[in-house]
XYZ file of C-alpha atoms in Angstrom:
666
model
C -0.055 0.001 -0.067
C 2.901 2.378 0.562
C 3.837 2.310 -3.136
C 0.214 3.531 -3.855
C 0.572 6.700 -1.552
C 3.176 9.161 -0.978
C 3.688 12.534 0.678
C 2.557 15.280 -1.575
C 5.116 17.892 -2.776
C 4.185 20.707 -2.945
C 1.616 20.027 -0.096
C -1.747 18.857 -1.113
C -4.134 18.449 1.730
C -6.443 15.917 0.050
C -3.489 13.698 -1.024
C -1.923 13.622 2.331
C -5.116 12.993 4.192
C -6.005 10.068 1.884
C -2.435 8.832 2.585
C -2.800 8.873 6.458
C -6.357 7.477 6.416
C -5.287 4.522 4.449
C -1.666 3.727 5.668
C -0.996 5.768 8.884
C 2.181 3.931 9.626
C 3.820 4.559 6.176
C 2.615 8.135 6.335
C 4.645 8.801 9.525
C 7.488 6.743 8.076
C 7.838 9.253 5.200
C 7.553 12.010 7.623
C 10.396 10.604 9.594
C 12.618 10.407 6.615
C 11.682 13.693 5.092
C 11.524 16.188 8.045
C 13.970 14.686 10.732
C 17.856 14.764 10.641
C 18.951 11.551 12.051
C 22.424 10.769 13.472
C 21.375 7.201 13.491
C 18.319 6.157 11.352
C 15.551 4.341 13.092
C 15.144 0.644 12.660
C 11.383 0.526 13.037
C 8.860 3.345 12.482
C 6.099 1.910 14.665
C 6.230 -0.807 17.391
C 4.373 -1.541 20.648
C 0.647 -1.507 20.709
C -2.101 1.061 20.236
C -2.264 2.071 23.953
C 1.498 2.193 24.235
C 2.919 2.997 20.763
C 6.607 3.534 20.051
C 7.582 5.676 17.223
C 10.876 5.629 15.368
C 12.485 2.937 17.536
C 16.253 2.644 17.225
C 16.911 6.162 16.042
C 19.365 8.734 17.572
C 18.984 12.433 17.122
C 18.970 15.809 18.919
C 16.464 18.532 18.767
C 18.815 21.469 18.885
C 20.760 20.039 15.940
C 17.558 19.501 14.058
C 16.288 23.140 14.462
C 19.516 25.292 14.986
C 22.706 23.743 13.906
C 21.257 22.653 10.469
C 20.469 26.382 9.674
C 24.053 27.687 10.256
C 25.246 27.111 6.690
C 22.352 28.839 4.765
C 20.832 31.133 7.403
C 23.705 31.800 9.698
C 23.501 35.610 9.303
C 19.627 35.685 9.108
C 17.870 37.154 12.059
C 16.377 34.281 14.149
C 14.685 36.347 16.708
C 13.622 39.990 17.438
C 12.623 40.998 20.906
C 10.134 43.858 21.246
C 8.863 45.580 24.493
C 7.129 48.575 23.166
C 6.129 49.956 26.509
C 9.859 50.214 27.400
C 11.030 51.339 23.967
C 13.157 48.233 23.983
C 14.243 46.251 20.965
C 16.908 43.396 20.528
C 17.801 40.813 17.992
C 19.888 37.946 17.415
C 20.933 36.088 14.246
C 21.135 32.211 13.936
C 25.006 32.109 14.357
C 25.046 34.232 17.341
C 22.199 32.252 18.854
C 24.136 28.897 18.157
C 27.355 30.654 19.958
C 25.114 31.632 23.034
C 23.601 28.198 23.126
C 26.966 26.376 22.917
C 28.376 28.621 25.775
C 25.241 28.031 27.927
C 25.235 24.442 27.284
C 28.733 24.193 28.748
C 27.484 26.069 31.707
C 24.927 23.566 32.265
C 27.321 20.756 31.864
C 29.662 22.452 34.423
C 26.758 22.515 36.839
C 26.332 18.697 36.507
C 23.179 18.932 34.571
C 22.878 15.895 32.390
C 20.504 13.856 30.260
C 17.188 13.436 31.973
C 17.584 16.067 34.551
C 14.786 18.489 34.935
C 15.438 22.169 34.444
C 12.692 24.716 35.417
C 12.694 28.179 33.430
C 10.795 31.087 34.778
C 11.442 33.881 32.203
C 9.587 36.370 30.063
C 9.680 36.626 26.307
C 13.316 37.383 25.911
C 16.192 35.974 23.839
C 17.825 34.498 26.947
C 14.737 32.304 27.521
C 15.282 30.778 24.126
C 19.087 30.212 24.869
C 18.211 28.416 28.019
C 15.581 26.191 26.259
C 17.903 25.268 23.455
C 20.719 24.574 25.740
C 18.680 22.122 27.681
C 17.773 20.078 24.672
C 21.352 20.299 23.254
C 22.572 18.322 26.293
C 19.500 16.113 26.763
C 18.107 17.888 29.952
C 14.228 18.170 30.223
C 13.084 21.631 30.374
C 9.862 22.955 31.821
C 8.970 26.598 31.088
C 6.496 28.186 33.503
C 4.173 31.051 32.801
C 5.380 34.356 34.392
C 3.122 34.566 37.354
C 3.617 36.602 40.632
C 2.278 33.955 43.016
C 4.926 32.279 45.194
C 2.443 29.472 46.140
C 1.730 28.494 42.586
C 5.468 28.452 41.689
C 6.324 26.487 44.787
C 3.594 23.863 43.799
C 5.099 23.642 40.348
C 8.609 23.191 41.844
C 7.475 20.393 44.218
C 5.548 18.702 41.286
C 8.392 18.703 38.569
C 11.385 18.435 41.121
C 13.858 20.426 39.099
C 17.641 20.118 39.668
C 18.183 23.705 38.448
C 16.009 26.850 38.214
C 16.833 29.589 35.651
C 15.095 33.051 36.136
C 15.466 36.592 35.785
C 15.229 39.700 37.979
C 12.853 41.877 36.063
C 9.869 41.540 33.717
C 7.472 44.037 32.226
C 4.132 44.941 33.674
C 2.325 47.042 31.401
C 4.279 50.407 31.577
C 6.053 49.301 34.805
C 8.224 46.504 35.973
C 7.723 43.408 37.850
C 10.531 42.361 40.337
C 10.720 38.617 40.376
C 13.308 37.958 42.971
C 11.146 38.043 46.151
C 8.521 36.013 44.416
C 10.894 33.156 43.536
C 12.698 33.486 46.773
C 9.438 32.884 48.601
C 8.556 30.080 46.386
C 11.883 28.170 47.015
C 11.398 28.778 50.675
C 7.804 27.395 50.587
C 8.685 24.296 48.688
C 10.065 21.295 50.356
C 12.527 20.607 47.688
C 16.195 21.491 47.934
C 17.230 23.121 44.481
C 20.918 22.420 43.722
C 21.600 25.429 41.598
C 19.585 28.746 40.806
C 20.641 30.988 37.769
C 19.516 34.572 37.630
C 19.898 36.780 34.587
C 20.357 40.387 35.460
C 18.349 42.296 32.817
C 20.773 45.550 32.878
C 20.247 45.798 29.139
C 16.499 46.127 29.840
C 16.425 48.035 33.060
C 19.887 49.497 34.044
C 21.359 49.420 37.499
C 20.221 53.140 38.050
C 16.638 52.377 37.264
C 16.776 49.122 39.242
C 17.882 51.024 42.259
C 15.130 53.785 41.615
C 12.448 51.009 41.357
C 13.516 49.472 44.736
C 13.569 52.793 46.439
C 9.871 53.508 45.897
C 7.985 53.298 49.105
C 5.871 50.313 48.071
C 8.914 48.331 46.923
C 11.439 49.231 49.650
C 10.682 45.924 51.599
C 12.129 43.979 48.542
C 15.587 45.782 48.996
C 18.214 43.365 50.057
C 16.422 40.205 49.270
C 18.598 37.743 47.607
C 18.205 33.982 46.572
C 20.651 32.095 48.521
C 23.593 30.725 46.446
C 22.141 32.223 43.200
C 24.542 32.382 40.293
C 24.711 35.361 37.960
C 24.140 34.415 34.281
C 26.886 36.685 32.850
C 29.427 35.710 35.458
C 29.208 31.983 34.953
C 29.333 32.383 31.259
C 32.578 34.230 31.293
C 35.620 32.321 29.712
C 33.649 29.152 29.125
C 34.674 26.811 26.418
C 31.622 26.414 23.993
C 29.946 23.097 23.773
C 29.761 22.639 20.016
C 28.824 18.902 20.428
C 25.295 17.757 21.247
C 23.924 14.704 23.232
C 22.651 11.914 21.050
C 19.111 10.996 22.160
C 16.845 8.076 21.482
C 13.565 9.081 19.660
C 11.638 8.288 22.918
C 13.866 10.682 25.165
C 11.731 13.446 26.635
C 12.217 16.993 25.451
C 10.115 18.868 27.883
C 7.284 18.824 30.473
C 4.182 20.741 29.313
C 0.828 21.279 31.168
C -2.782 21.210 30.451
C -4.761 24.356 30.789
C -5.938 23.119 34.190
C -9.359 24.884 33.901
C -11.109 22.110 35.711
C -8.694 21.294 38.391
C -5.008 20.196 38.710
C -3.063 20.795 35.647
C -1.665 17.500 34.314
C 2.074 17.283 33.263
C 2.620 15.872 29.754
C 5.782 14.290 28.360
C 6.938 15.310 24.910
C 9.188 12.797 23.128
C 12.202 13.893 20.851
C 11.470 12.122 17.768
C 7.718 12.663 17.554
C 7.954 16.275 18.443
C 10.461 16.948 15.541
C 8.177 15.150 13.206
C 5.302 17.324 14.313
C 7.372 20.442 13.964
C 8.588 19.618 10.479
C 5.126 18.457 8.950
C 2.623 20.432 10.803
C 4.076 23.932 10.877
C 4.966 23.793 7.204
C 1.682 22.318 5.905
C -1.021 23.078 8.512
C 0.194 26.526 9.465
C 1.898 27.404 6.256
C 5.248 28.455 7.559
C 7.614 29.739 4.709
C 11.427 30.264 5.059
C 11.089 33.842 4.331
C 8.396 34.464 6.894
C 8.552 37.192 9.677
C 6.242 35.741 12.545
C 5.006 37.840 15.414
C 3.686 36.338 18.552
C 2.202 37.714 21.605
C 2.064 34.336 23.278
C 4.157 33.653 26.419
C 7.102 31.177 26.257
C 5.812 29.652 29.390
C 2.873 28.194 27.292
C 3.374 24.973 25.347
C 2.348 26.850 22.124
C 4.913 29.555 22.840
C 7.627 26.873 23.057
C 6.462 25.188 19.882
C 6.764 28.502 18.111
C 10.515 28.805 19.143
C 11.432 25.363 17.657
C 9.187 25.575 14.619
C 10.236 29.020 13.554
C 13.910 27.965 13.721
C 13.064 24.634 12.143
C 11.761 26.339 9.099
C 14.355 29.081 8.838
C 11.835 31.928 9.734
C 12.519 34.976 11.916
C 10.106 35.453 14.991
C 9.368 38.629 16.837
C 8.896 38.072 20.474
C 6.425 40.585 21.973
C 6.897 41.253 25.708
C 4.088 42.991 27.405
C 0.743 42.650 29.145
C -1.692 40.954 26.699
C -4.515 42.279 29.014
C -3.845 45.924 28.167
C -5.026 47.406 24.861
C -2.078 48.124 22.516
C -1.775 49.482 18.977
C 1.846 48.472 19.054
C 0.990 45.305 17.065
C 0.270 47.384 14.037
C 3.567 49.282 14.419
C 5.482 46.064 14.561
C 3.742 44.595 11.583
C 4.703 47.558 9.632
C 8.183 47.815 11.009
C 9.257 44.175 10.396
C 6.899 43.445 7.483
C 5.377 40.689 9.532
C 3.569 37.927 7.419
C 1.880 36.007 10.197
C 0.584 36.838 13.730
C 0.147 33.836 16.250
C -1.960 34.900 19.182
C -5.100 34.574 21.135
C -8.300 36.518 20.811
C -7.826 38.710 23.859
C -5.533 41.434 22.272
C -8.040 41.763 19.348
C -10.966 41.903 21.775
C -9.334 44.717 23.462
C -8.562 46.523 20.186
C -12.234 46.020 19.168
C -13.441 47.607 22.485
C -11.223 50.667 21.831
C -11.469 50.961 18.057
C -14.707 49.149 16.943
C -14.288 49.937 13.395
C -10.647 49.220 13.102
C -9.779 52.666 12.015
C -6.457 52.783 13.720
C -5.346 49.878 11.481
C -5.698 51.925 8.444
C -2.975 54.238 9.637
C -0.228 51.533 9.089
C 0.998 49.505 6.159
C -0.149 45.984 6.928
C 0.119 44.575 3.359
C 2.837 42.103 4.495
C 0.349 40.464 6.833
C -1.192 37.322 5.060
C -2.906 35.639 8.062
C -3.582 35.934 11.808
C -3.625 32.550 13.592
C -5.613 32.465 16.768
C -6.068 29.794 19.519
C -6.844 29.100 23.159
C -10.645 29.643 23.075
C -13.479 29.079 20.673
C -13.793 32.368 18.579
C -17.103 34.027 18.698
C -18.205 35.622 15.295
C -17.820 39.174 16.564
C -14.050 38.690 16.686
C -13.987 37.172 13.336
C -15.927 40.090 11.776
C -13.631 42.577 13.668
C -10.547 41.048 12.156
C -12.351 41.225 8.671
C -12.354 44.968 9.180
C -8.590 45.047 9.694
C -8.498 43.212 6.282
C -6.601 40.083 7.155
C -7.596 36.394 6.733
C -7.902 34.626 10.247
C -7.114 31.001 11.044
C -9.253 29.573 13.917
C -7.332 26.753 15.394
C -8.471 23.618 17.303
C -5.725 21.774 19.002
C -4.967 20.670 22.620
C -2.024 20.624 24.976
C -2.625 16.852 25.012
C -2.191 16.593 21.380
C 0.716 19.152 20.954
C -0.924 19.665 17.584
C -3.882 20.872 15.524
C -6.716 18.243 15.516
C -8.278 20.171 12.758
C -6.649 22.446 10.195
C -7.815 25.592 8.532
C -6.156 24.460 5.562
C -4.795 27.368 3.563
C -5.977 25.328 0.275
C -9.712 25.422 1.323
C -11.962 28.499 1.873
C -12.472 29.336 5.530
C -15.835 29.297 7.093
C -17.189 31.391 10.031
C -16.712 29.530 13.401
C -15.388 26.520 11.810
C -11.877 25.183 12.894
C -11.441 23.579 9.484
C -11.068 20.023 8.389
C -9.348 17.020 10.118
C -5.623 17.074 10.185
C -3.540 14.636 8.138
C -1.636 12.127 10.399
C -4.422 11.219 12.696
C -8.015 9.780 12.367
C -10.520 12.284 14.001
C -14.139 11.116 14.701
C -17.193 12.445 16.506
C -18.928 9.866 18.541
C -22.627 10.002 19.417
C -23.269 10.923 23.098
C -26.206 8.443 23.136
C -24.716 5.168 21.549
C -20.996 6.120 21.485
C -20.836 5.183 17.688
C -19.101 7.343 15.040
C -21.531 9.913 13.680
C -21.817 9.683 9.846
C -24.387 12.300 9.222
C -23.770 16.195 9.241
C -25.076 18.597 12.127
C -25.201 15.710 14.580
C -23.879 16.895 17.990
C -21.091 14.474 19.565
C -17.797 14.334 21.292
C -14.340 14.526 19.324
C -12.183 11.456 19.572
C -9.026 10.242 17.936
C -8.596 6.712 16.863
C -5.733 4.878 18.388
C -2.780 4.453 18.180
C -1.704 7.937 19.200
C 0.471 9.319 16.579
C 3.566 11.599 16.967
C 1.110 14.554 16.983
C 0.243 13.545 20.477
C 1.911 13.508 23.858
C 2.977 10.074 24.538
C 2.808 9.991 28.453
C 1.975 11.700 31.612
C 4.475 12.795 34.257
C 4.860 10.148 36.943
C 2.738 7.446 35.049
C 3.811 3.911 35.420
C 5.100 1.488 32.892
C 1.623 0.568 31.644
C 0.632 4.152 31.278
C -2.264 3.792 33.828
C -2.891 7.408 34.230
C -2.971 8.102 30.525
C -5.376 5.148 30.088
C -7.710 6.250 32.873
C -7.817 9.782 32.011
C -8.014 9.615 28.149
C -8.542 6.034 26.804
C -11.135 4.485 29.137
C -14.297 6.286 28.280
C -14.350 5.238 24.505
C -12.360 1.912 24.069
C -10.080 2.279 20.928
C -10.080 5.954 21.029
C -8.490 8.994 22.674
C -11.229 11.072 24.387
C -10.601 14.758 23.868
C -13.471 16.151 26.076
C -14.603 18.440 23.350
C -18.039 18.555 21.581
C -18.975 19.566 18.210
C -20.233 18.597 14.793
C -19.468 18.847 11.025
C -21.403 20.238 8.223
C -22.401 18.967 4.741
C -18.858 19.671 3.324
C -16.870 18.104 6.080
C -15.982 21.305 7.955
C -15.799 20.783 11.753
C -17.094 22.955 14.425
C -15.795 22.934 18.091
C -18.576 24.198 20.289
C -17.929 23.295 24.006
C -16.305 21.313 26.630
C -18.258 18.235 27.530
C -18.479 19.662 31.077
C -19.992 22.896 29.931
C -22.810 21.678 27.926
C -26.368 22.861 29.238
C -29.301 20.428 29.432
C -32.380 22.641 28.486
C -34.846 19.925 29.336
C -35.636 18.949 25.669
C -32.161 19.247 24.199
C -28.456 19.957 24.813
C -27.076 23.476 24.155
C -23.374 24.154 23.864
C -22.353 27.122 25.791
C -20.646 28.783 22.745
C -24.157 29.173 21.266
C -25.125 31.394 24.133
C -21.617 33.206 24.374
C -21.630 34.056 20.687
C -24.999 35.739 20.837
C -24.152 37.655 24.032
C -20.918 38.771 22.477
C -22.863 40.602 19.682
C -24.221 42.943 22.311
C -22.646 46.366 22.117
C -22.836 46.410 25.995
C -20.644 43.331 26.501
C -16.829 43.223 26.409
C -16.634 39.446 27.252
C -18.627 36.772 28.719
C -18.882 33.031 29.773
C -21.976 30.792 30.205
C -22.178 27.858 32.611
C -24.894 25.450 33.572
C -26.283 25.410 37.110
C -28.874 23.279 38.819
C -32.403 24.389 38.131
C -35.672 24.233 40.195
C -36.812 21.790 37.776
C -34.822 18.568 38.224
C -35.308 17.645 34.589
C -33.022 20.557 33.198
C -30.243 22.983 33.964
C -30.381 26.819 33.847
C -27.969 28.848 31.880
C -25.910 31.591 33.781
C -24.180 34.233 31.871
C -21.339 35.996 33.556
C -20.527 39.227 31.683
C -17.936 41.963 31.613
C -19.553 45.225 30.551
C -18.000 47.770 28.065
C -16.749 50.876 29.826
C -19.357 53.171 28.470
C -22.260 51.110 29.793
C -21.013 50.852 33.411
C -22.526 54.046 34.694
C -25.837 52.858 33.291
C -25.616 49.577 35.129
C -24.576 51.302 38.338
C -27.681 53.507 38.340
C -30.174 50.811 38.118
C -28.506 47.263 38.137
C -31.828 45.336 38.099
C -33.470 47.264 35.387
C -30.266 47.170 33.170
C -29.951 43.387 33.582
C -33.450 42.639 32.841
C -33.388 44.679 29.615
C -30.054 43.237 28.580
C -31.392 39.667 29.281
C -34.538 40.249 27.270
C -32.397 41.534 24.349
C -30.028 38.681 24.321
C -32.990 36.171 24.657
C -34.710 37.522 21.765
C -31.453 37.655 19.647
C -30.605 33.953 19.246
C -30.122 32.739 15.666
C -30.990 28.958 15.457
C -29.281 26.546 13.123
C -29.218 22.916 12.070
C -27.871 21.867 15.534
C -29.739 24.173 18.002
C -33.340 24.469 16.658
C -36.139 26.653 17.672
C -37.990 23.704 19.212
C -35.259 23.613 21.994
C -35.866 25.705 25.153
C -33.181 28.311 24.738
C -32.801 31.131 27.275
C -30.482 32.785 29.626
C -32.067 32.583 33.078
C -29.365 34.701 35.100
C -27.138 37.541 34.104
C -24.291 38.513 36.467
C -21.889 41.342 36.057
C -18.111 40.690 36.834
C -15.142 42.972 36.663
C -13.084 40.199 35.206
C -13.331 36.416 34.235
C -11.315 33.686 35.898
C -8.387 32.844 33.660
C -5.705 30.224 33.433
C -2.028 30.813 32.840
C -2.689 29.829 29.186
C -5.438 32.642 29.021
C -8.391 30.216 28.827
C -11.485 31.002 30.773
C -12.198 28.945 33.949
C -15.943 28.184 33.907
C -16.270 25.639 36.482
C -15.476 27.536 39.541
C -18.256 30.217 38.680
C -20.686 27.366 38.370
C -19.871 26.086 41.794
C -19.917 29.723 43.391
C -23.248 30.346 42.024
C -24.670 27.140 43.307
C -22.917 27.931 46.715
C -21.030 24.691 46.537
C -17.488 24.032 47.776
C -15.117 24.553 44.757
C -11.400 23.473 44.223
C -9.055 26.327 42.953
C -7.608 25.230 39.659
C -3.877 25.072 39.994
C -3.356 27.172 36.823
C -5.674 30.161 37.758
C -3.834 33.385 37.658
C -6.347 35.685 39.236
C -6.942 33.924 42.476
C -6.994 37.237 44.292
C -10.268 37.940 42.695
C -12.191 35.135 44.177
C -13.668 37.009 47.070
C -14.837 39.701 44.395
C -16.600 37.039 42.305
C -18.429 35.736 45.342
C -19.527 39.405 46.252
C -20.609 40.005 42.819
C -22.749 36.825 42.662
C -24.194 37.607 46.107
C -25.143 41.113 44.808
C -26.932 39.754 41.790
C -28.927 37.380 43.987
C -30.032 40.241 46.222
C -31.615 42.281 43.239
């Protein structure tokens, strides 16, 4: 059968999809040969069994060599990364060859600290070039890195330290916070003291190029910061000092295909984040094939990302950008603040692709509803905006249309490390559709009733991936046993023979797929199931609403659930709400309930209405910027709730409770 099919060149979605559907093993064999630089070729592309697959057995390789070293001959003098922090008027850049030199030096530093293959290194740094140097140095010597989102919560960092048990922590002293700075030393110091783990070494990068010594002293002399003066992390090593007079490590560690690259985490929106293991061979196969063909990376691309390097997708962009010889602009700033700097950077660097989440564009929409500011800049180089993280509502899609750029709505998971569906550049996009199933895996939708594959369009069901898990997926959970019991219990038990995504959706007559809800968030209306994005999309069309989430709660009628919408108001309507909250909410609720547009999945026969409307000042978010719905449902029902380990705005929990109590008192 392998003779009948082959990888398309140039890429043809239909040919590759037919290939992987009919001969999955040969498909990944060809990818392994085409996209991976092996020091020793694998002897068997696939072995093991469908619950415990082994890919590229017998092969030896190195990730740093695959993405960085291989580019030195052709792209050595090309810019690899730009670093931009507009709020501080700071810019930096590094070419491929300089990056390689820095990585070789820092790799030797790690070796000198007795960091070796299999050791865990925790990296707590913002979007800066040194973060990339640290990551690449880890994979060069075979250490397992774990980047963490830049959070100013010592307890959360301490929990992560105790969970991953790093031998080394690498961090920095300052990061940007809007137009000001964050001082990380006291936060990290407290985290280390709280944790029960003895850390052998800690490296701190002093950002004197970003905030000079005079400004550092001035920052610490402020009355609110004076308490931090003199705080030092015991036995911390200075990055620049330990790099002096070090002989570069030009060699790299040869690793088996199954050797772990890094530990990444789920969004943790429903509880404790799970640690996933990414394997070297599978990861490089994914970087090579998916980013070239699903995302459309080209060697002459200038990419721009607002996504933090502490997020799995941010890490993927480092490796994929290098792998394909691109240049990547790293944006350092607060995504929660409106900024027209994106337009300036697009024009400055002639950016061809933005990779981001919806939040920056929602902020732009709130401040510039007609996208008039975008017309002041030359954005002609920009061919596509790629958005992920949350299901996109149609108002955001329409707003980006006003900017005049094509948008790709991605559907992937931390568990998959890849897109499950692809908004293929070879097919027309459709509003609210995440595209068509990716090549290299077999995606199905199973009926919620009989658990059989759905064959008819517009039938609501749960997304699953047929086993075996391909190199697109993570291959294990941290601290799982030899039989992968944790992985099986969490993802493989519900639907035997399939990987359960926990996401719900449907496909249309032309095979376009639509992701509409997490399984936990679907609402039983009594005579039908309603996905929360149906409500959220309608609510988002109100000019009064900046953002919203909808959750199911227990109803007085035991045969159904009620829908509760938590909304953030646009600024210009806050006074109107304050003057008469009850009247404002009743009017808005009636407007929303009369605005629903029914379709082939949610029909007019289903009881559809928002029962409760609660105003919040903010929405619970995870470190990957995903909305945490479960905690709001528990609060509304006045039940005990567990605080998700990834929640970044824990300090707002009392505020949420008070705002719910206020609503119920109206």
